[in-house]
Coordinates of C-alpha atoms in Angstrom, one line a residue:
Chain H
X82 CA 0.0 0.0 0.0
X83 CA 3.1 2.4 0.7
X84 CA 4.4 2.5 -2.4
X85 CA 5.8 5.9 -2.6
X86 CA 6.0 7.3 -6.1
X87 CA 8.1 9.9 -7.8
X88 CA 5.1 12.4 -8.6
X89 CA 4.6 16.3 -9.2
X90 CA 3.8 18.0 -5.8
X91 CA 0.4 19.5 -5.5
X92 CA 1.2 21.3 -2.7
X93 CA 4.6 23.3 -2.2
X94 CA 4.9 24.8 1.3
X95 CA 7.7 27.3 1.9
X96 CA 9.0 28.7 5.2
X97 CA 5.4 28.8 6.3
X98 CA 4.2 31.1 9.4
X99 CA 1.0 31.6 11.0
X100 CA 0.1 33.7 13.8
X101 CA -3.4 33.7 16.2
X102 CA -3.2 37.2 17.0
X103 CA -0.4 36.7 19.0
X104 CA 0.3 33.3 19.3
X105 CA 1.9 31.4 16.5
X106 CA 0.5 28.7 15.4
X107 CA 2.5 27.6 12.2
X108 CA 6.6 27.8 12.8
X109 CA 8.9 27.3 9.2
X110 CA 6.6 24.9 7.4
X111 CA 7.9 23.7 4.4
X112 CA 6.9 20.4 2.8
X113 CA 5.7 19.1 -0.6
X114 CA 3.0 16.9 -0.6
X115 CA 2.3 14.4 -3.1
X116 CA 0.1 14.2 -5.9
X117 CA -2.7 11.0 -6.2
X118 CA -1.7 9.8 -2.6
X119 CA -2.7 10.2 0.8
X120 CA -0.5 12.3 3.1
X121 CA -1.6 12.2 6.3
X122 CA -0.9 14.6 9.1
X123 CA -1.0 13.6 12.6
X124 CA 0.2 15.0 16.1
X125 CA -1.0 16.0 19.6
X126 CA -3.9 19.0 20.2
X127 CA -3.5 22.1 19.6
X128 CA -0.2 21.1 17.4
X129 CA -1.5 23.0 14.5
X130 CA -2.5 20.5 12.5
X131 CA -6.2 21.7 11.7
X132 CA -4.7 25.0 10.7
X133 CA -2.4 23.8 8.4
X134 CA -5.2 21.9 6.5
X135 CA -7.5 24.8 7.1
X136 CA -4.8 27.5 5.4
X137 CA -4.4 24.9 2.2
X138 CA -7.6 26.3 0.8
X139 CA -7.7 29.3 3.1
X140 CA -10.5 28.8 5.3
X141 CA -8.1 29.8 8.0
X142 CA -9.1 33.3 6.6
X143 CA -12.5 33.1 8.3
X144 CA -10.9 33.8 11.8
X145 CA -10.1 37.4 11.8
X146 CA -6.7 37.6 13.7
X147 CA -5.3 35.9 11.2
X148 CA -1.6 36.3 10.2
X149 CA 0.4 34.6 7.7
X150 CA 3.7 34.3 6.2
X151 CA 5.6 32.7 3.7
X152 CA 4.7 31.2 0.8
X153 CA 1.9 28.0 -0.1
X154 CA 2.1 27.4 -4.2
X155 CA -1.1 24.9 -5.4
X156 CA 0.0 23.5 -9.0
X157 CA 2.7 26.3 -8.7
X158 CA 0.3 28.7 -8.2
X159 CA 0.5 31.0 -5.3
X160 CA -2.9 30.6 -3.6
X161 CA -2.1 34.0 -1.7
X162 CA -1.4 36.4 -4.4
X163 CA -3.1 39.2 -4.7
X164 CA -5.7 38.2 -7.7
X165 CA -6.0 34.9 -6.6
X166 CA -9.4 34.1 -6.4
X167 CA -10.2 31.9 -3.2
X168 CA -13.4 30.4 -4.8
X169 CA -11.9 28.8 -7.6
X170 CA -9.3 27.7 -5.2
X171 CA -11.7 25.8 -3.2
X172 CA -13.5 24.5 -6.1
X173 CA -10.6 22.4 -7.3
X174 CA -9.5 21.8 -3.2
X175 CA -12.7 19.7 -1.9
X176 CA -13.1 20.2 2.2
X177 CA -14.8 17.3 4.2
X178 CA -14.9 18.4 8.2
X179 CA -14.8 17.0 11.5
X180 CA -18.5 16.8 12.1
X181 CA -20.9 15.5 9.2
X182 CA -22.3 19.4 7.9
X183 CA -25.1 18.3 5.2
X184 CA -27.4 21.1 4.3
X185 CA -31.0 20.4 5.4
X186 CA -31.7 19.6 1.9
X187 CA -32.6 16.2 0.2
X188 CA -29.9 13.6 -0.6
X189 CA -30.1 14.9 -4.4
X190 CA -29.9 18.4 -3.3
X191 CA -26.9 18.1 -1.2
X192 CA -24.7 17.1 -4.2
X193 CA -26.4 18.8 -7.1
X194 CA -25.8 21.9 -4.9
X195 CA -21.8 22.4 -6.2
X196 CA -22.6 21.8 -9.4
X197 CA -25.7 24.1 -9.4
X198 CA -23.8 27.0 -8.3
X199 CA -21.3 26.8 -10.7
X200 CA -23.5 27.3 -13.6
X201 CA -24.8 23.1 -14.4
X202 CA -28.3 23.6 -15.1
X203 CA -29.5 20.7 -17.0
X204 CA -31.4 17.9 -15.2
X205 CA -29.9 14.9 -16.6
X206 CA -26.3 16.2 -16.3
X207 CA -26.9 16.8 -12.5
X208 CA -28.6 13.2 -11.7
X209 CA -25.5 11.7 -13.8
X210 CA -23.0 13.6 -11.4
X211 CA -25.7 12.8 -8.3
X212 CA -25.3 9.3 -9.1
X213 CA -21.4 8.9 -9.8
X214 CA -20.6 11.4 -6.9
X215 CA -22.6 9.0 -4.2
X216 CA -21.0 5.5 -6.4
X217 CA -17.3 7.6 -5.6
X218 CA -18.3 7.7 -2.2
X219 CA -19.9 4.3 -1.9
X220 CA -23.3 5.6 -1.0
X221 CA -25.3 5.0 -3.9
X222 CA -26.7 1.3 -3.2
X223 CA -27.3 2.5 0.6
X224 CA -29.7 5.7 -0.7
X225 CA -30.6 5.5 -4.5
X226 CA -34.2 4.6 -3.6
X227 CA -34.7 7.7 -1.8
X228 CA -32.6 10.9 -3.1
X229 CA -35.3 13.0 -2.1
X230 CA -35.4 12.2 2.1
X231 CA -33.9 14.7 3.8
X232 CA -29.9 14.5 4.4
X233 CA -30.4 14.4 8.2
X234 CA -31.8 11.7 8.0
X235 CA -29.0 9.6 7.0
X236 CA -27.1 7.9 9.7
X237 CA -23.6 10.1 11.4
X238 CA -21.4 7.6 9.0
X239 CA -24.0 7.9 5.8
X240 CA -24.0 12.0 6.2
X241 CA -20.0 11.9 6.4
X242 CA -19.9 10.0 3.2
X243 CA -22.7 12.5 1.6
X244 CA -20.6 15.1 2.7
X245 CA -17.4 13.4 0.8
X246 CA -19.7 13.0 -2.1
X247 CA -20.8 16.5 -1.8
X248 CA -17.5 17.9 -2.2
X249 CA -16.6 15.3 -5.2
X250 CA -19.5 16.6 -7.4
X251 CA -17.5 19.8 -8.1
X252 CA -14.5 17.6 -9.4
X253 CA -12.0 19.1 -7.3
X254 CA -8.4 18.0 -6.9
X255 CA -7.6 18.0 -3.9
X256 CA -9.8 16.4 -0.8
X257 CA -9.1 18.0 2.4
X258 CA -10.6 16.0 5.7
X259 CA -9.8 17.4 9.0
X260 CA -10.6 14.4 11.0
X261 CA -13.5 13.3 9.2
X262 CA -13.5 9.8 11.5
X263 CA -13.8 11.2 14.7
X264 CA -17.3 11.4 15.6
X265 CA -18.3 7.8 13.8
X266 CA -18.5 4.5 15.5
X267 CA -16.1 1.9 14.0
X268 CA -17.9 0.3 11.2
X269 CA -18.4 3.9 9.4
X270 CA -14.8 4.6 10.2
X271 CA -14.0 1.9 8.2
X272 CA -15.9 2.3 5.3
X273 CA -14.8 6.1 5.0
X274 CA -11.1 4.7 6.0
X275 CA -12.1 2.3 2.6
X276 CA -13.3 4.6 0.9
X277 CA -9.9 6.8 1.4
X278 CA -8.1 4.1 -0.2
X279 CA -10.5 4.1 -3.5
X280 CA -10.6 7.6 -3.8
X281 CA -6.4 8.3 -4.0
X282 CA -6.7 7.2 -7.6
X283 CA -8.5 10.2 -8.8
X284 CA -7.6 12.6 -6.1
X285 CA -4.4 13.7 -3.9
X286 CA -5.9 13.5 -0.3
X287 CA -4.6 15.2 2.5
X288 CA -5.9 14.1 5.9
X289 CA -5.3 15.3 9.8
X290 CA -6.1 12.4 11.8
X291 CA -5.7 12.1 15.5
X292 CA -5.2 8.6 15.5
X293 CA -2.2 7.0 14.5
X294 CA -3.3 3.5 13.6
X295 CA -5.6 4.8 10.9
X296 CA -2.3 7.4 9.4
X297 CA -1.0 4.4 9.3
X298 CA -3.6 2.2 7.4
X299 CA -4.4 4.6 5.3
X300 CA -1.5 7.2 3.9
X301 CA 1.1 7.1 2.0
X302 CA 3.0 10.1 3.7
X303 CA 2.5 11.0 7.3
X304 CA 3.7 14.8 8.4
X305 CA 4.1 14.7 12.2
X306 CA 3.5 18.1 13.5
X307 CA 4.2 19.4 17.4
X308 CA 3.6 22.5 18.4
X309 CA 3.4 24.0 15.2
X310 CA 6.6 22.6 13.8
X311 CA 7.1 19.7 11.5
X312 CA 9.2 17.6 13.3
X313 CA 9.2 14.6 10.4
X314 CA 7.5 14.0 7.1
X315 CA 8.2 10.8 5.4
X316 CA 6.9 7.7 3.6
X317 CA 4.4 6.3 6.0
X318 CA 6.2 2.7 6.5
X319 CA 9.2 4.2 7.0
X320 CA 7.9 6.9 9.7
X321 CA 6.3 4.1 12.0
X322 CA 8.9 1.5 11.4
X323 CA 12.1 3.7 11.7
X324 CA 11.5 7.0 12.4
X325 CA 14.1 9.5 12.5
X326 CA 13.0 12.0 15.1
X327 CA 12.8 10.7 19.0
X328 CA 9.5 12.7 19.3
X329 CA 7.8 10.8 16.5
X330 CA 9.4 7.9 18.2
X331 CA 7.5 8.6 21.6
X332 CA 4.6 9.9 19.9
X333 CA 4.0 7.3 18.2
X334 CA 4.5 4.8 20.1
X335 CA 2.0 6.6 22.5
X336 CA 4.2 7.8 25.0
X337 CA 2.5 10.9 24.8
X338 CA -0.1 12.9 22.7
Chain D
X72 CA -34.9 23.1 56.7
X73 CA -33.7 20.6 54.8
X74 CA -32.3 20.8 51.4
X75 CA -35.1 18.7 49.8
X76 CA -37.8 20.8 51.6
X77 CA -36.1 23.8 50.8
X78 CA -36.2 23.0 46.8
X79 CA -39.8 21.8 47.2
X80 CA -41.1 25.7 48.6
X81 CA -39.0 26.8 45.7
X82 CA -40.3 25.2 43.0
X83 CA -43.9 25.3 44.4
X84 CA -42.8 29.5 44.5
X85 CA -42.0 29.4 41.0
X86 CA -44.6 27.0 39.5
X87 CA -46.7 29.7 41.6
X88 CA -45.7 33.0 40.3
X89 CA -46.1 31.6 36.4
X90 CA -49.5 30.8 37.7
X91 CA -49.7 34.2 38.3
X92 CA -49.0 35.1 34.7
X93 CA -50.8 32.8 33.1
X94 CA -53.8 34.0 35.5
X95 CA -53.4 37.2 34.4
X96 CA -53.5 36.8 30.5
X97 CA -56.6 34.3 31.1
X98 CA -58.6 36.8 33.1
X99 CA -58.0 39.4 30.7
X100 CA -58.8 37.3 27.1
X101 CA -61.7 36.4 28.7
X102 CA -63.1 39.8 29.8
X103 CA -62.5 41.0 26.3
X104 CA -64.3 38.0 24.6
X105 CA -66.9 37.4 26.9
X106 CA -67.9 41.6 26.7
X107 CA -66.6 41.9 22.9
X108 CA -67.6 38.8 21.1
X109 CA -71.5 39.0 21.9
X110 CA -71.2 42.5 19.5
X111 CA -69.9 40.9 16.6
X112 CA -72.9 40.8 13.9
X113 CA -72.6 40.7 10.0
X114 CA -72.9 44.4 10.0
X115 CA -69.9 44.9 12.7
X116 CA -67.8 43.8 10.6
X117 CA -69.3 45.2 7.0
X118 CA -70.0 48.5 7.7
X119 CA -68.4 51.7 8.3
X120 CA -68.8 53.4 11.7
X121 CA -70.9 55.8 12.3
X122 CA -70.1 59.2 14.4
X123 CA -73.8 59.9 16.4
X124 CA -75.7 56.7 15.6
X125 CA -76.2 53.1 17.7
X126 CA -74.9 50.5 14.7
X127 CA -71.8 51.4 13.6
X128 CA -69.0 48.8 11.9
X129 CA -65.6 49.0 11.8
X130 CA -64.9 47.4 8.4
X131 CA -63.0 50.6 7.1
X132 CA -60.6 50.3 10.4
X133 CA -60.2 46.6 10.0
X134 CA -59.0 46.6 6.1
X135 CA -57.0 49.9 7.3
X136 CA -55.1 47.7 10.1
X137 CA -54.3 45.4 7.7
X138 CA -53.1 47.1 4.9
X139 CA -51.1 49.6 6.6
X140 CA -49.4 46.2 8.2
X141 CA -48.7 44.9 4.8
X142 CA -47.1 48.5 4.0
X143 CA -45.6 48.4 6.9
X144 CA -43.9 44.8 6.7
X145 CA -43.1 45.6 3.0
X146 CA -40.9 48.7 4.1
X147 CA -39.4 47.0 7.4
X148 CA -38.4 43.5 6.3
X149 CA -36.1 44.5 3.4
X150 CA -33.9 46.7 5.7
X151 CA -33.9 45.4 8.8
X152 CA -32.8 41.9 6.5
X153 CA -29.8 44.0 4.9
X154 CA -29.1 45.3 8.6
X155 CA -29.0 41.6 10.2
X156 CA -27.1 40.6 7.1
X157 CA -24.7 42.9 7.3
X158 CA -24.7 42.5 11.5
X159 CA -24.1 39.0 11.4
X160 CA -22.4 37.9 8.6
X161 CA -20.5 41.0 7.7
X162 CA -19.9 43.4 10.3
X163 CA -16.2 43.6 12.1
X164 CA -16.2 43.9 15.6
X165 CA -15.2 47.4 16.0
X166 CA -16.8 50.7 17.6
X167 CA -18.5 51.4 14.4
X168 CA -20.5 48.0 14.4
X169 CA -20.6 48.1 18.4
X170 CA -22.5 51.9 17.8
X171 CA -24.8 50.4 15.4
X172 CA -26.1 47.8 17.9
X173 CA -26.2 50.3 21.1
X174 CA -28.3 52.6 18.1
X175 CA -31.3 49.9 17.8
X176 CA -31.1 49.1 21.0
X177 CA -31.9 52.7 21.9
X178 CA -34.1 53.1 19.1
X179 CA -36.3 49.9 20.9
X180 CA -36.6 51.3 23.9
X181 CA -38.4 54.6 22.4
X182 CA -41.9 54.7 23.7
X183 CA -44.1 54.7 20.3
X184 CA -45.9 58.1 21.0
X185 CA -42.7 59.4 21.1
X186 CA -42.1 57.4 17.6
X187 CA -45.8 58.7 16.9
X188 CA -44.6 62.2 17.2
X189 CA -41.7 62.1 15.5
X190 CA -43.3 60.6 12.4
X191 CA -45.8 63.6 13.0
X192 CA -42.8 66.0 12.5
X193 CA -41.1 64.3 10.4
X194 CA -43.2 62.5 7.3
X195 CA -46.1 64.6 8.4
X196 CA -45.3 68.1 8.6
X197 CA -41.5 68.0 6.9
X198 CA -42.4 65.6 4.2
X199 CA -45.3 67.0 3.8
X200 CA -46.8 63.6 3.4
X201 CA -49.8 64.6 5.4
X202 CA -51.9 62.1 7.9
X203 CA -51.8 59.3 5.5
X204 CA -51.3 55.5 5.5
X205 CA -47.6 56.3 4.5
X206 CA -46.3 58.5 6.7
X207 CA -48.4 56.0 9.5
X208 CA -46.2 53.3 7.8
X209 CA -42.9 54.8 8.0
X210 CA -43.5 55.7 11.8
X211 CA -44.1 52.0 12.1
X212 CA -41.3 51.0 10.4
X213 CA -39.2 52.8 12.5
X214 CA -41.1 51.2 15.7
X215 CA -40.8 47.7 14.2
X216 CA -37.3 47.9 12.4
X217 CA -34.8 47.6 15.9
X218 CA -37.1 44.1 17.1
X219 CA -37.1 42.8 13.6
X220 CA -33.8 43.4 12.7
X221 CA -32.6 41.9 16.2
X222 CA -35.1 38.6 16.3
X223 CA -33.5 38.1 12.3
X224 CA -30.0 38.7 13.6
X225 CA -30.8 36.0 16.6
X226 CA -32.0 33.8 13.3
X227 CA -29.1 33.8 11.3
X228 CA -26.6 34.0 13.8
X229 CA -28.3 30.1 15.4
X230 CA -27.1 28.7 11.9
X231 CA -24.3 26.6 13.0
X232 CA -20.7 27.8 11.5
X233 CA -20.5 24.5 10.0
X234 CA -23.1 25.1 7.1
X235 CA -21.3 28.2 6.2
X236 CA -17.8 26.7 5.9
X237 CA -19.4 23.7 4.1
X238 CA -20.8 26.2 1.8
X239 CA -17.1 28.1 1.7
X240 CA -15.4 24.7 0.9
X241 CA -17.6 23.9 -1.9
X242 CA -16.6 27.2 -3.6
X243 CA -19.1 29.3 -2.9
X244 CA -18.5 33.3 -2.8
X245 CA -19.4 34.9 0.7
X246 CA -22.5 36.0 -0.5
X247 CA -23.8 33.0 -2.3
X248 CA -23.1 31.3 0.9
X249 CA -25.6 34.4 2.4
X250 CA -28.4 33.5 -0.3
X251 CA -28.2 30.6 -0.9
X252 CA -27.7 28.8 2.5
X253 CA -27.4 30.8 6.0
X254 CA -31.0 32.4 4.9
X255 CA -32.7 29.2 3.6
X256 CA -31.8 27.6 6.9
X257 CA -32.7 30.9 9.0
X258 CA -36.0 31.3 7.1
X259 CA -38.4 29.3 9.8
X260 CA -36.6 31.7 12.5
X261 CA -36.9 34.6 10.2
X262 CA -40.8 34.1 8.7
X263 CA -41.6 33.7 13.1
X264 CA -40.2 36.9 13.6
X265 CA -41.6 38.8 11.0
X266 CA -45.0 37.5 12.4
X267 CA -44.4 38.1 16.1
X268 CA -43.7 41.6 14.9
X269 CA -47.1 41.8 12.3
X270 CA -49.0 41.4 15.7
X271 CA -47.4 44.3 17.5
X272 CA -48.1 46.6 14.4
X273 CA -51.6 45.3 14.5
X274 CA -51.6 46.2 17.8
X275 CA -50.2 49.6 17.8
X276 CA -52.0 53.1 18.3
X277 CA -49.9 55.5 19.8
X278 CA -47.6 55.9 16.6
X279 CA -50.5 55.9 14.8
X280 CA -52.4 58.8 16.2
X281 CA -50.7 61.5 14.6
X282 CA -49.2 60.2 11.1
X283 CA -52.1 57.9 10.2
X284 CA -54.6 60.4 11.4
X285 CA -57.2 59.5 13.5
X286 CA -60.3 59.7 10.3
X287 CA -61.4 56.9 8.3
X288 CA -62.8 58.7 5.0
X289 CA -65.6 56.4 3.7
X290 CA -63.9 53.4 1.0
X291 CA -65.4 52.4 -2.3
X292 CA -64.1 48.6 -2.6
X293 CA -64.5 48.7 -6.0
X294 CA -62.3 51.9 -6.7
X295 CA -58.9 50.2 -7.8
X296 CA -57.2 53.7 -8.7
X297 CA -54.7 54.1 -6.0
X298 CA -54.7 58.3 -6.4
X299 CA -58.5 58.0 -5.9
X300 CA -59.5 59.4 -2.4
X301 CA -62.6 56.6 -1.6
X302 CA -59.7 53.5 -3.2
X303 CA -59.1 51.1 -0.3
X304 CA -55.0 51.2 -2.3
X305 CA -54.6 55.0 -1.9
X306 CA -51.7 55.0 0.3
X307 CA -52.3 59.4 0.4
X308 CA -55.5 59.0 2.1
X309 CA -55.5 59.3 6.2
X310 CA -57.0 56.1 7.9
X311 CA -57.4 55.0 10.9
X312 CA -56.7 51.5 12.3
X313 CA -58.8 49.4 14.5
X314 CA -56.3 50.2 17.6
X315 CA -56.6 53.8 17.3
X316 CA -60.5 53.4 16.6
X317 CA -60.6 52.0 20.3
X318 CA -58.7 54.9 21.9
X319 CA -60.6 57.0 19.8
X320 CA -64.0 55.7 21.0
X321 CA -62.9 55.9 24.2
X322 CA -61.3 59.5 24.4
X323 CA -64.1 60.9 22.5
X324 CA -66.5 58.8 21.2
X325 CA -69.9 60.4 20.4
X326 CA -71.9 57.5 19.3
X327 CA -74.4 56.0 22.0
X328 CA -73.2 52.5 21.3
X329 CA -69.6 53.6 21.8
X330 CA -68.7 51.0 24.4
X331 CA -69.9 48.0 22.5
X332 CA -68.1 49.0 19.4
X333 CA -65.1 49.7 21.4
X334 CA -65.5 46.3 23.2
X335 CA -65.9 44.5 19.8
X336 CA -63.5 46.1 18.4
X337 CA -61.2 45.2 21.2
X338 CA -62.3 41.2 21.0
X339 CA -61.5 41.4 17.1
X340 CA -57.6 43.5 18.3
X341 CA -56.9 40.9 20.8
X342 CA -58.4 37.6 18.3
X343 CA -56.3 39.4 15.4
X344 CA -53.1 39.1 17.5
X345 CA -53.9 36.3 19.0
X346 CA -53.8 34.2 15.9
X347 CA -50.9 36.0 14.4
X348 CA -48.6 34.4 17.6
X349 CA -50.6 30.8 16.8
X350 CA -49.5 31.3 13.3
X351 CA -46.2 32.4 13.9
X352 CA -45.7 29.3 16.0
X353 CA -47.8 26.9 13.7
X354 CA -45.1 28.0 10.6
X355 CA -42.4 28.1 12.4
X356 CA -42.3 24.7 13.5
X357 CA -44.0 23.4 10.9
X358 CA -41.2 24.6 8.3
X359 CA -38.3 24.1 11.2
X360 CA -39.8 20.4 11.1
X361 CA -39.5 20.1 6.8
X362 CA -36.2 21.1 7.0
X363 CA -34.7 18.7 9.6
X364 CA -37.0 15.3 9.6
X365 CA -36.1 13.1 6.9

């Protein structure tokens, strides 16, 4: 499953700061992250993790205090220059959240809505995305015989995977999940965890996870952040069998976090 | 006394005093009805009142309550919408923003003959809008506008930051995400509070008194030319509203009925109101219950 590949980066971080106000929260990132894989990024609370997900298609932005330096380049684009435009941005860099956040709309209406906005009007288009989002996301059999119910009520694992479809329907690149396992019970984990796995064919996935067994079932690169550094960021197998840093050593092996 | 008694008192205290309440609002609906409804007649409520004689309606007052409420939603709504827009989605926190809210919260504590009087000046006399449903409109507005822009500010702000930022992360330009989600989902919140605030409108004669005027010129239904004098659309023409019919009936009433029209009139008020806070409810939870049941 680890088989790193020579690829393109989608992501090139350079000697990346962020501050809260105050308080930094992002010290001298710089990484490239892989194309078609699954990087995962784990560490302790409040080690800056979400924020570094959050800046990749600036939702970070949204908190006021905001402060940022250095320099993030999507597809050797910088996403912070100053014509940039931050909706295209997150059109092609999908975001699936902690907590499932469907719109109190029907199934069908939840991943038409993407497309709808950005200009598809025609009926049969949208049930042919509808249908191939929720197949990508391995909902389809579990809903196709009623796309009009209300998204809420799907069960906590079902809405995740809606929300995964959701952000597939506008073909984006990217997938950003910040945690998207946490508030499931096991069996959904697992079929979003399998789900993960399908999905790094089409699209580079970039997830912050809180638990280290799934990093490592699932990615292909794991960035270990502390404290708003990142302390390693290798091949997955290689990070959890011989890891180069004594934190990642004693994080991982749960000595603290 | 023990801690367990102790509770006990309390609660039986408390379950007391919103006895009290409850007590209160009983006694008084039923006064109303019990000495309003027995005057309510086919001709009550079709024909126009009448200065010196037993008999009169108040059809003319009732159709003016109304339509000045409609006027009076129709200006209010659309601005205090922009303000709670621009309030909760929008606004920094700074001393501008912080001035705006300390400005309606003032402007909600104004007593409405004060609002009354200042419409008078203002539309009335400076506008030279005369007593007319209008310048009775705009003095409501200005009544209505800080509770409606606060109860649709409480609305949007209760939509959970997640649907914005799901809305955000799917591409969506700040105000898309405005239109086409944080108001959809505020809209049970938002249709309640535009209804709570129709019934205190309905309700409302002091503002009234001098902008709308305190006449109700005779109305041909069938007129539909809105300059006409006698067209119920005329928005020029002064008109009195059931509310400041009753004051009126009772300040200086000349007709020998005058307490049975005034007690009607109050039973038809209070019934008016009454089922605009039923409604209110009735839609609110009947759309809050579309959008979240599956």
């Amino acid at each position: 499953m680890n088989d790193v590949k020579n690829t393109h980066p989608v992501y090139t971080i350079k000697d990346f700061n962020l501050w809260y106000g105050e308080t930094q929260a992002l010290k001298n990132i710089s990484l490239e992250i892989p194309e078609k894989q699954v990087t995962a990024i784990i560490g302790p609370s409040g080690c800056g993790k979400s924020t570094f997900i959050k800046t990749l298609n600036r939702m970070v932005e949204l908190i006021p205090s905001v402060k940022m330096e250095g320099s993030i380049h999507y597809k050797n684009e910088d996403i912070f220059k100053p014509n940039a435009k931050v909706e295209s941005l997150r059109t092609e860099v999908g975001m699936v959240f902690q907590k499932p956040n469907p719109f109190p709309k029907s199934i069908y209406d939840n991943i038409a809505y993407g497309p709808r906005i950005h200009g598809i009007k025609d009926k049969k288009t949208l049930d042919e995305v509808v249908e191939k989002s929720l197949k990508g996301a391995a909902l389809w059999e579990e809903v196709k015989d009623r796309l009009n119910e209300n998204a809420f009520g799907l069960s906590g694992g079902q809405q995740q995977r809606l929300c995964i479809a959701r952000a597939m329907a506008v073909e984006p690149e990217v997938i950003l999940m910040d945690e998207p396992t946490s508030a499931l019970d096991p069996l959904s984990t697992a079929k979003v965890e399998e789900l993960i796995h399908e999905l790094k064919n089409d699209y580079s996935i970039i997830i912050v996870t809180h638990n280290m067994q799934q990093a490592a079932r699932i990615s292909d690169k794991t960035a270990f952040f502390l404290n708003g550094e990142v302390i390693e960021f290798d091949a997955t197998e290689k990070m959890y069998s011989n890891p180069h840093d004594k934190r990642t050593d004693d994080y991982i092996s749960g000595k603290f976090g | 006394m023990t801690p367990k008694k102790a509770d006990k008192i309390a609660v039986n205290v408390l379950y007391g005093l919103s006895g009290i309440i409850v007590l209160i609002l009983a006694s008084l609906l039923t006064y109303i009805l019990v000495r309003g409804v027995p005057q309510f007649s086919i001709e009550f409520f079709t024909q126009p009142a009448k200065t010196f004689e037993v008999g009169g309606g108040i059809i003319i007052q009732l159709y003016n309550s109304f339509y000045l409420l409609l006027l009076t939603l129709l200006i209010s709504t659309p601005v205090a919408m922009g303000a709670a827009i621009y309030l909760s989605v929008y606004a920094p926190q700074n001393s501008f923003t912080t001035f705006v809210r300390t400005a309606i919260e003032v402007l909600s504590s104004l007593p409405s003959i004060v609002v009354g009087l200042f419409g008078f000046l203002m539309f009335v006399v400076q506008f030279k809008l005369g007593f007319s449903i209008l310048s009775g409109a705009l003095a409501l507005m200005i009544f209505n506008l800080p509770l409606l822009t606060r109860t649709i500010e409480d609305s949007l702000t209760a939509i959970p930051s997640s649907q914005r930022e799901g809305g955000l992360a799917l591409g969506l330009s700040k105000w898309e995400t405005v239109t086409r989600i944080i108001l959809p989902a505020a809209m049970p919140g938002i249709i309640t509070g535009v209804i709570l605030s129709a019934g205190r409108i309905f309700g409302e004669a002091a503002a009234l008194i001098y902008t709308a005027g305190q006449s109700a010129p005779a109305l041909d239904f069938t007129n539909w030319n809105p300059m006409s004098i006698t067209s119920p659309l005329n928005i020029m023409r002064p008109a009195e509203t059931l509310a400041v019919h009753i004051w009126k009936i009772n300040s200086e009433g000349l007709m020998p009925d005058g307490p049975d029209v005034s007690a009607g009139a109050s039973a038809v008020l209070i019934l008016a109101v009454l089922s605009f806070n039923l409604l209110a409810r009735y839609l609110g939870k009947k759309i809050q219950k579309k959008i979240t049941s599956a």
